[in-house]
mmCIF file of C-alpha atoms in Angstrom:
data_model
loop_
_atom_site.group_PDB
_atom_site.id
_atom_site.type_symbol
_atom_site.label_atom_id
_atom_site.label_comp_id
_atom_site.label_asym_id
_atom_site.label_seq_id
_atom_site.Cartn_x
_atom_site.Cartn_y
_atom_site.Cartn_z
ATOM 1 C CA MET A 1 -78.124 -65.785 1.869
ATOM 2 C CA THR A 2 -75.814 -64.479 -0.638
ATOM 3 C CA GLN A 3 -76.815 -64.766 -4.329
ATOM 4 C CA HIS A 4 -74.242 -66.245 -6.539
ATOM 5 C CA ARG A 5 -74.247 -65.378 -10.316
ATOM 6 C CA LYS A 6 -72.153 -65.964 -13.200
ATOM 7 C CA ILE A 7 -70.953 -63.314 -15.675
ATOM 8 C CA ASP A 8 -71.534 -63.305 -19.314
ATOM 9 C CA PRO A 9 -68.154 -62.283 -20.852
ATOM 10 C CA ALA A 10 -69.685 -61.057 -24.038
ATOM 11 C CA LYS A 11 -72.415 -58.665 -22.529
ATOM 12 C CA GLY A 12 -71.325 -58.359 -18.929
ATOM 13 C CA MET A 13 -74.486 -60.148 -17.876
ATOM 14 C CA PRO A 14 -74.825 -62.938 -15.033
ATOM 15 C CA LEU A 15 -75.232 -66.214 -16.523
ATOM 16 C CA ASN A 16 -77.718 -68.787 -15.452
ATOM 17 C CA GLY A 17 -77.170 -72.375 -15.095
ATOM 18 C CA ASP A 18 -78.335 -73.341 -18.696
ATOM 19 C CA ASN A 19 -75.752 -71.079 -20.242
ATOM 20 C CA VAL A 20 -72.573 -72.466 -21.432
ATOM 21 C CA ARG A 21 -69.323 -71.410 -19.879
ATOM 22 C CA ARG A 22 -67.310 -69.460 -22.743
ATOM 23 C CA ALA A 23 -64.448 -67.271 -20.777
ATOM 24 C CA SER A 24 -62.084 -67.367 -17.783
ATOM 25 C CA LEU A 25 -62.557 -65.806 -14.651
ATOM 26 C CA PHE A 26 -60.049 -62.899 -15.361
ATOM 27 C CA GLU A 27 -62.043 -62.416 -18.643
ATOM 28 C CA ARG A 28 -65.203 -62.124 -17.036
ATOM 29 C CA ALA A 29 -63.955 -59.851 -14.450
ATOM 30 C CA ASP A 30 -62.530 -57.575 -17.235
ATOM 31 C CA ALA A 31 -66.021 -57.515 -18.899
ATOM 32 C CA GLU A 32 -67.741 -56.688 -15.882
ATOM 33 C CA PHE A 33 -65.539 -53.993 -14.204
ATOM 34 C CA GLY A 34 -62.781 -53.232 -16.837
ATOM 35 C CA LEU A 35 -61.987 -50.139 -18.638
ATOM 36 C CA GLY A 36 -64.199 -51.285 -21.614
ATOM 37 C CA ARG A 37 -67.324 -50.078 -19.759
ATOM 38 C CA MET A 38 -65.933 -46.685 -19.241
ATOM 39 C CA ASN A 39 -66.271 -43.864 -21.751
ATOM 40 C CA THR A 40 -63.265 -42.197 -23.243
ATOM 41 C CA ALA A 41 -62.981 -38.705 -21.995
ATOM 42 C CA SER A 42 -62.893 -36.157 -24.728
ATOM 43 C CA VAL A 43 -59.988 -33.522 -24.676
ATOM 44 C CA PRO A 44 -61.173 -29.890 -25.096
ATOM 45 C CA GLY A 45 -60.076 -28.164 -28.091
ATOM 46 C CA ASN A 46 -59.534 -24.842 -26.664
ATOM 47 C CA LEU A 47 -56.398 -25.672 -24.597
ATOM 48 C CA PRO A 48 -53.225 -23.467 -25.424
ATOM 49 C CA LYS A 49 -50.683 -25.206 -27.418
ATOM 50 C CA ILE A 50 -47.082 -25.814 -25.915
ATOM 51 C CA ASP A 51 -43.982 -25.293 -27.855
ATOM 52 C CA ALA A 52 -41.933 -28.499 -27.330
ATOM 53 C CA ARG A 53 -38.585 -26.496 -28.085
ATOM 54 C CA ALA A 54 -39.316 -23.843 -25.526
ATOM 55 C CA ALA A 55 -40.249 -26.665 -22.899
ATOM 56 C CA SER A 56 -36.974 -28.203 -23.638
ATOM 57 C CA PRO A 57 -34.561 -28.561 -20.628
ATOM 58 C CA SER A 58 -31.547 -27.194 -22.531
ATOM 59 C CA ARG A 59 -33.591 -23.995 -22.897
ATOM 60 C CA ARG A 60 -34.898 -23.411 -19.368
ATOM 61 C CA ALA A 61 -33.495 -20.762 -17.089
ATOM 62 C CA PRO A 62 -31.427 -22.116 -14.204
ATOM 63 C CA SER A 63 -33.323 -22.698 -11.117
ATOM 64 C CA ALA A 64 -32.101 -22.597 -7.554
ATOM 65 C CA ASP A 65 -32.095 -26.397 -7.526
ATOM 66 C CA THR A 66 -29.613 -26.524 -10.499
ATOM 67 C CA PRO A 67 -26.244 -27.870 -9.419
ATOM 68 C CA ALA A 68 -23.604 -25.302 -8.959
ATOM 69 C CA ALA A 69 -21.637 -26.721 -11.843
ATOM 70 C CA THR A 70 -24.227 -25.978 -14.372
ATOM 71 C CA GLN A 71 -24.671 -22.330 -13.083
ATOM 72 C CA PRO A 72 -22.971 -19.664 -15.403
ATOM 73 C CA GLN A 73 -19.474 -18.677 -14.042
ATOM 74 C CA ASP A 74 -18.142 -15.101 -13.403
ATOM 75 C CA THR A 75 -15.571 -14.307 -16.075
ATOM 76 C CA PRO A 76 -12.504 -12.334 -14.877
ATOM 77 C CA ALA A 77 -13.746 -9.270 -16.681
ATOM 78 C CA ALA A 78 -17.283 -9.274 -14.934
ATOM 79 C CA ILE A 79 -15.197 -9.575 -11.506
ATOM 80 C CA GLU A 80 -13.056 -6.502 -12.483
ATOM 81 C CA SER A 81 -16.070 -4.281 -13.496
ATOM 82 C CA SER A 82 -18.204 -5.600 -10.321
ATOM 83 C CA PRO A 83 -18.530 -2.679 -7.786
ATOM 84 C CA THR A 84 -17.717 -5.046 -5.015
ATOM 85 C CA ALA A 85 -14.399 -6.040 -6.534
ATOM 86 C CA PRO A 86 -11.327 -4.746 -4.256
ATOM 87 C CA PRO A 87 -9.463 -1.836 -5.469
ATOM 88 C CA ARG A 88 -6.215 -2.088 -7.051
ATOM 89 C CA GLU A 89 -3.331 -1.155 -4.898
ATOM 90 C CA ALA A 90 -1.648 2.194 -5.841
ATOM 91 C CA ALA A 91 1.819 2.053 -7.464
ATOM 92 C CA PRO A 92 4.641 2.921 -5.227
ATOM 93 C CA GLU A 93 6.155 6.406 -5.644
ATOM 94 C CA PRO A 94 9.277 6.447 -7.530
ATOM 95 C CA LYS A 95 12.466 6.988 -5.480
ATOM 96 C CA THR A 96 14.071 10.583 -5.667
ATOM 97 C CA VAL A 97 17.780 9.526 -6.299
ATOM 98 C CA LEU A 98 20.162 12.074 -4.798
ATOM 99 C CA SER A 99 22.311 12.795 -7.916
ATOM 100 C CA GLY A 100 24.563 15.912 -6.960
ATOM 101 C CA PRO A 101 28.400 16.130 -7.880
ATOM 102 C CA PHE A 102 30.796 13.612 -5.974
ATOM 103 C CA GLN A 103 33.354 14.875 -3.725
ATOM 104 C CA PRO A 104 35.545 12.923 -1.278
ATOM 105 C CA VAL A 105 35.523 13.972 2.401
ATOM 106 C CA ASP A 106 38.810 15.174 3.767
ATOM 107 C CA ARG A 107 39.696 13.082 6.727
ATOM 108 C CA SER A 108 42.125 15.312 8.176
ATOM 109 C CA ALA A 109 39.468 18.012 8.198
ATOM 110 C CA LEU A 110 37.204 15.761 10.179
ATOM 111 C CA ARG A 111 40.091 15.077 12.784
ATOM 112 C CA GLU A 112 40.890 18.798 12.941
ATOM 113 C CA ALA A 113 37.079 19.643 13.704
ATOM 114 C CA GLY A 114 37.263 16.959 16.244
ATOM 115 C CA LEU A 115 34.651 14.991 14.282
ATOM 116 C CA ILE A 116 34.130 11.164 14.163
ATOM 117 C CA VAL A 117 36.209 9.509 11.311
ATOM 118 C CA PRO A 118 34.670 6.304 9.975
ATOM 119 C CA GLU A 119 37.928 4.404 9.534
ATOM 120 C CA ASP A 120 39.398 5.283 12.779
ATOM 121 C CA PRO A 121 39.158 3.094 16.085
ATOM 122 C CA VAL A 122 35.935 3.351 18.187
ATOM 123 C CA THR A 123 36.014 6.227 20.356
ATOM 124 C CA GLY A 124 34.009 7.568 23.331
ATOM 125 C CA LEU A 125 32.441 10.186 21.073
ATOM 126 C CA LEU A 126 31.335 7.548 18.622
ATOM 127 C CA GLU A 127 29.637 5.645 21.484
ATOM 128 C CA GLU A 128 27.790 8.695 22.646
ATOM 129 C CA PHE A 129 26.305 9.437 19.378
ATOM 130 C CA ARG A 130 25.554 5.772 18.754
ATOM 131 C CA ILE A 131 23.340 6.195 21.946
ATOM 132 C CA VAL A 132 21.757 9.446 20.494
ATOM 133 C CA LYS A 133 20.980 7.979 17.255
ATOM 134 C CA ARG A 134 19.526 4.907 18.453
ATOM 135 C CA GLU A 135 16.714 6.960 20.229
ATOM 136 C CA LEU A 136 16.101 8.973 16.944
ATOM 137 C CA LEU A 137 16.003 5.645 14.976
ATOM 138 C CA SER A 138 13.467 4.109 17.289
ATOM 139 C CA ASP A 139 11.185 6.970 17.366
ATOM 140 C CA ALA A 140 11.203 7.205 13.324
ATOM 141 C CA ARG A 141 10.518 3.673 13.072
ATOM 142 C CA ALA A 142 7.649 3.405 15.576
ATOM 143 C CA SER A 143 5.852 6.481 14.161
ATOM 144 C CA GLY A 144 6.312 5.189 10.429
ATOM 145 C CA ASN A 145 5.584 8.840 9.253
ATOM 146 C CA ALA A 146 8.004 10.496 6.798
ATOM 147 C CA ARG A 147 8.442 13.490 8.852
ATOM 148 C CA ALA A 148 9.811 11.439 11.711
ATOM 149 C CA ARG A 149 12.831 10.767 9.382
ATOM 150 C CA ARG A 150 13.435 14.494 9.331
ATOM 151 C CA ILE A 151 15.493 15.702 12.487
ATOM 152 C CA LEU A 152 16.095 19.142 13.488
ATOM 153 C CA VAL A 153 19.238 20.046 15.208
ATOM 154 C CA CYS A 154 19.231 23.338 16.900
ATOM 155 C CA SER A 155 20.467 25.421 19.845
ATOM 156 C CA PRO A 156 19.210 28.541 21.732
ATOM 157 C CA HIS A 157 22.325 30.420 21.238
ATOM 158 C CA SER A 158 25.537 30.341 19.067
ATOM 159 C CA GLY A 159 28.712 28.596 20.014
ATOM 160 C CA GLU A 160 26.943 25.731 21.812
ATOM 161 C CA GLY A 161 28.135 22.817 19.574
ATOM 162 C CA LYS A 162 24.923 22.623 17.335
ATOM 163 C CA THR A 163 26.941 21.994 13.928
ATOM 164 C CA PHE A 164 29.337 19.697 15.781
ATOM 165 C CA CYS A 165 26.514 17.560 16.916
ATOM 166 C CA ALA A 166 24.807 17.527 13.658
ATOM 167 C CA ALA A 167 27.841 16.494 11.700
ATOM 168 C CA ASN A 168 28.748 13.674 14.134
ATOM 169 C CA LEU A 169 25.100 12.439 14.242
ATOM 170 C CA ALA A 170 25.145 12.318 10.332
ATOM 171 C CA ILE A 171 28.287 10.381 10.279
ATOM 172 C CA ALA A 172 27.040 8.110 13.082
ATOM 173 C CA LEU A 173 23.736 7.626 11.491
ATOM 174 C CA ALA A 174 25.173 6.929 7.982
ATOM 175 C CA ALA A 175 26.969 3.924 9.365
ATOM 176 C CA GLU A 176 23.595 2.085 9.801
ATOM 177 C CA ARG A 177 23.195 -0.547 6.974
ATOM 178 C CA ASP A 178 20.543 0.514 4.195
ATOM 179 C CA VAL A 179 20.440 3.899 5.612
ATOM 180 C CA GLU A 180 20.729 7.070 3.622
ATOM 181 C CA VAL A 181 21.577 10.466 5.488
ATOM 182 C CA LEU A 182 21.456 13.968 3.784
ATOM 183 C CA LEU A 183 22.752 16.613 6.122
ATOM 184 C CA ILE A 184 21.314 19.947 4.974
ATOM 185 C CA ASP A 185 23.248 23.122 6.046
ATOM 186 C CA ALA A 186 20.357 25.458 6.980
ATOM 187 C CA ASP A 187 22.549 27.948 8.666
ATOM 188 C CA VAL A 188 22.299 30.415 5.847
ATOM 189 C CA LEU A 189 23.906 33.483 7.795
ATOM 190 C CA LYS A 190 26.829 31.464 8.795
ATOM 191 C CA PRO A 191 27.024 28.153 6.739
ATOM 192 C CA SER A 192 30.026 25.870 7.976
ATOM 193 C CA VAL A 193 29.139 22.387 7.305
ATOM 194 C CA THR A 194 30.676 21.956 3.865
ATOM 195 C CA ARG A 195 34.121 23.444 5.479
ATOM 196 C CA ARG A 196 34.024 20.957 8.348
ATOM 197 C CA PHE A 197 34.029 18.179 5.908
ATOM 198 C CA GLY A 198 36.689 19.711 3.516
ATOM 199 C CA LEU A 199 34.199 20.087 0.597
ATOM 200 C CA GLU A 200 33.672 22.927 -1.807
ATOM 201 C CA GLY A 201 30.436 24.887 -1.496
ATOM 202 C CA GLY A 202 27.951 25.650 -4.102
ATOM 203 C CA PRO A 203 24.126 25.953 -4.845
ATOM 204 C CA GLY A 204 22.189 24.468 -2.009
ATOM 205 C CA ILE A 205 18.807 24.324 -0.183
ATOM 206 C CA MET A 206 18.007 28.143 -0.519
ATOM 207 C CA ASP A 207 18.362 28.026 -4.281
ATOM 208 C CA ALA A 208 16.148 25.146 -4.551
ATOM 209 C CA ILE A 209 13.364 26.904 -2.436
ATOM 210 C CA ALA A 210 13.909 30.207 -4.150
ATOM 211 C CA ASP A 211 13.624 28.688 -7.847
ATOM 212 C CA THR A 212 11.213 26.239 -8.578
ATOM 213 C CA SER A 213 12.965 25.112 -11.866
ATOM 214 C CA VAL A 214 15.969 23.779 -9.517
ATOM 215 C CA ARG A 215 15.730 19.969 -8.658
ATOM 216 C CA PRO A 216 16.839 19.795 -5.187
ATOM 217 C CA GLU A 217 18.211 16.199 -5.564
ATOM 218 C CA SER A 218 20.749 17.773 -8.119
ATOM 219 C CA LEU A 219 22.374 19.708 -5.250
ATOM 220 C CA ALA A 220 23.145 16.890 -2.862
ATOM 221 C CA ILE A 221 26.824 16.326 -2.631
ATOM 222 C CA ARG A 222 27.543 12.623 -2.974
ATOM 223 C CA THR A 223 30.473 11.744 -0.540
ATOM 224 C CA ASP A 224 32.899 8.758 -0.232
ATOM 225 C CA ILE A 225 31.476 8.141 3.121
ATOM 226 C CA GLU A 226 28.881 5.410 2.338
ATOM 227 C CA GLY A 227 25.225 6.490 2.933
ATOM 228 C CA LEU A 228 26.236 10.246 3.599
ATOM 229 C CA PHE A 229 25.160 13.020 1.551
ATOM 230 C CA ILE A 230 25.542 16.907 2.251
ATOM 231 C CA MET A 231 23.676 19.855 0.781
ATOM 232 C CA PRO A 232 25.071 23.318 1.080
ATOM 233 C CA ALA A 233 23.202 26.146 2.292
ATOM 234 C CA GLY A 234 23.382 28.117 -1.097
ATOM 235 C CA THR A 235 22.834 31.608 -1.880
ATOM 236 C CA SER A 236 21.622 33.780 0.957
ATOM 237 C CA SER A 237 19.339 36.735 0.334
ATOM 238 C CA ALA A 238 17.184 39.229 2.437
ATOM 239 C CA ARG A 239 14.309 37.308 1.711
ATOM 240 C CA ASP A 240 15.405 33.961 3.208
ATOM 241 C CA ALA A 241 12.905 34.010 6.173
ATOM 242 C CA GLU A 242 10.061 34.322 3.461
ATOM 243 C CA TYR A 243 11.297 31.759 1.338
ATOM 244 C CA LEU A 244 11.505 29.153 4.295
ATOM 245 C CA ALA A 245 8.039 30.284 5.202
ATOM 246 C CA SER A 246 6.404 29.595 1.915
ATOM 247 C CA ALA A 247 4.898 26.146 0.532
ATOM 248 C CA ARG A 248 7.807 25.733 -1.688
ATOM 249 C CA THR A 249 9.801 24.530 1.385
ATOM 250 C CA GLY A 250 7.485 21.755 1.971
ATOM 251 C CA ASP A 251 7.587 20.725 -1.743
ATOM 252 C CA VAL A 252 11.393 20.703 -1.728
ATOM 253 C CA LEU A 253 11.672 18.422 1.373
ATOM 254 C CA ASP A 254 9.053 16.130 0.195
ATOM 255 C CA ARG A 255 10.872 15.797 -2.881
ATOM 256 C CA LEU A 256 14.029 14.833 -1.012
ATOM 257 C CA THR A 257 12.143 11.915 0.889
ATOM 258 C CA ARG A 258 9.769 10.615 -1.640
ATOM 259 C CA GLY A 259 9.830 6.992 -2.161
ATOM 260 C CA ALA A 260 12.930 6.776 0.164
ATOM 261 C CA ALA A 261 11.673 4.870 3.258
ATOM 262 C CA ASN A 262 15.384 4.496 4.462
ATOM 263 C CA ARG A 263 16.513 8.217 4.029
ATOM 264 C CA TYR A 264 16.966 10.572 6.862
ATOM 265 C CA LEU A 265 17.345 14.473 6.589
ATOM 266 C CA ILE A 266 19.396 16.220 9.317
ATOM 267 C CA PHE A 267 19.079 20.094 9.400
ATOM 268 C CA ASP A 268 21.802 22.143 10.860
ATOM 269 C CA THR A 269 19.844 25.376 11.611
ATOM 270 C CA PRO A 270 20.910 28.788 13.094
ATOM 271 C CA PRO A 271 20.415 29.453 16.916
ATOM 272 C CA ALA A 272 16.753 29.515 17.633
ATOM 273 C CA LEU A 273 16.809 32.712 19.727
ATOM 274 C CA ALA A 274 18.942 34.587 16.958
ATOM 275 C CA ALA A 275 17.238 33.977 13.779
ATOM 276 C CA SER A 276 13.919 32.530 12.546
ATOM 277 C CA PRO A 277 15.008 29.599 10.108
ATOM 278 C CA ALA A 278 14.874 27.142 13.021
ATOM 279 C CA ALA A 279 11.018 28.043 13.821
ATOM 280 C CA GLU A 280 10.319 27.847 10.199
ATOM 281 C CA LEU A 281 11.846 24.585 9.613
ATOM 282 C CA ALA A 282 10.164 23.106 12.866
ATOM 283 C CA GLY A 283 6.999 22.702 10.984
ATOM 284 C CA HIS A 284 8.376 20.347 8.593
ATOM 285 C CA VAL A 285 10.062 18.086 10.676
ATOM 286 C CA GLY A 286 9.044 15.143 13.221
ATOM 287 C CA GLN A 287 11.953 15.261 15.673
ATOM 288 C CA ALA A 288 14.167 17.875 17.262
ATOM 289 C CA MET A 289 17.499 17.627 19.070
ATOM 290 C CA LEU A 290 18.196 20.642 21.267
ATOM 291 C CA VAL A 291 21.850 21.176 22.011
ATOM 292 C CA VAL A 292 22.422 23.382 25.125
ATOM 293 C CA ARG A 293 25.831 24.015 26.625
ATOM 294 C CA ALA A 294 25.384 23.675 30.523
#
């Protein structure tokens, strides 16, 4: 059988039948099994002290669980100085402005030479050079290279119509919207471009190549045909071939096309089999038009 005993609330001892009941059931249970019977654990005195200010949440380092809003944000200065920041785009090159003297083109001289006159009605000759220029423009725009906008017009022998074709091509090309054309007379031995347009001669391409202090853009004649500029051959000398073969030639041509994505250079050169300038200039151009008399 199970033994039933009563609990003394004061001493935690069972009560016999003779003792008087002086406490409730909860009080007696607390006396028997409560925390009063347990010894209080003593705290060791050698534990390290904790600084309450260091343990403050406001002074803790941000953890991986910290919301993104509380993480420190990158400042613009930090982004700029970061090695992973994208490089800044280079500023575009300043455009070289053709600033030579102004001279009007003699329309009667154009008609006498059989060249295209911009104000006259459309002729079969104009249509033929429109076809030619369209091919040259297409190749230049497809390549995207500045040299493709430099066109060499040459012929094997003299008298095959090289200067005639170069002049008509320049006039037809200048009719394009937002296009500049610089026709350069590179036939130093027999210059004839300025005469065909009824213009006065003067310093030209050879003077700019021979003298590094000359700005080539200041020698380009501005005409009254919109978009058309003409540069004379300039002063001839016995060292023309050496000047054209020098690095100065490339510098001059680069300056004439610098920053001008819509500018085309057309070179009228001496016959390829009679003189060397055509071969020297061929290394500085991207397209060549060979005129051959059948």
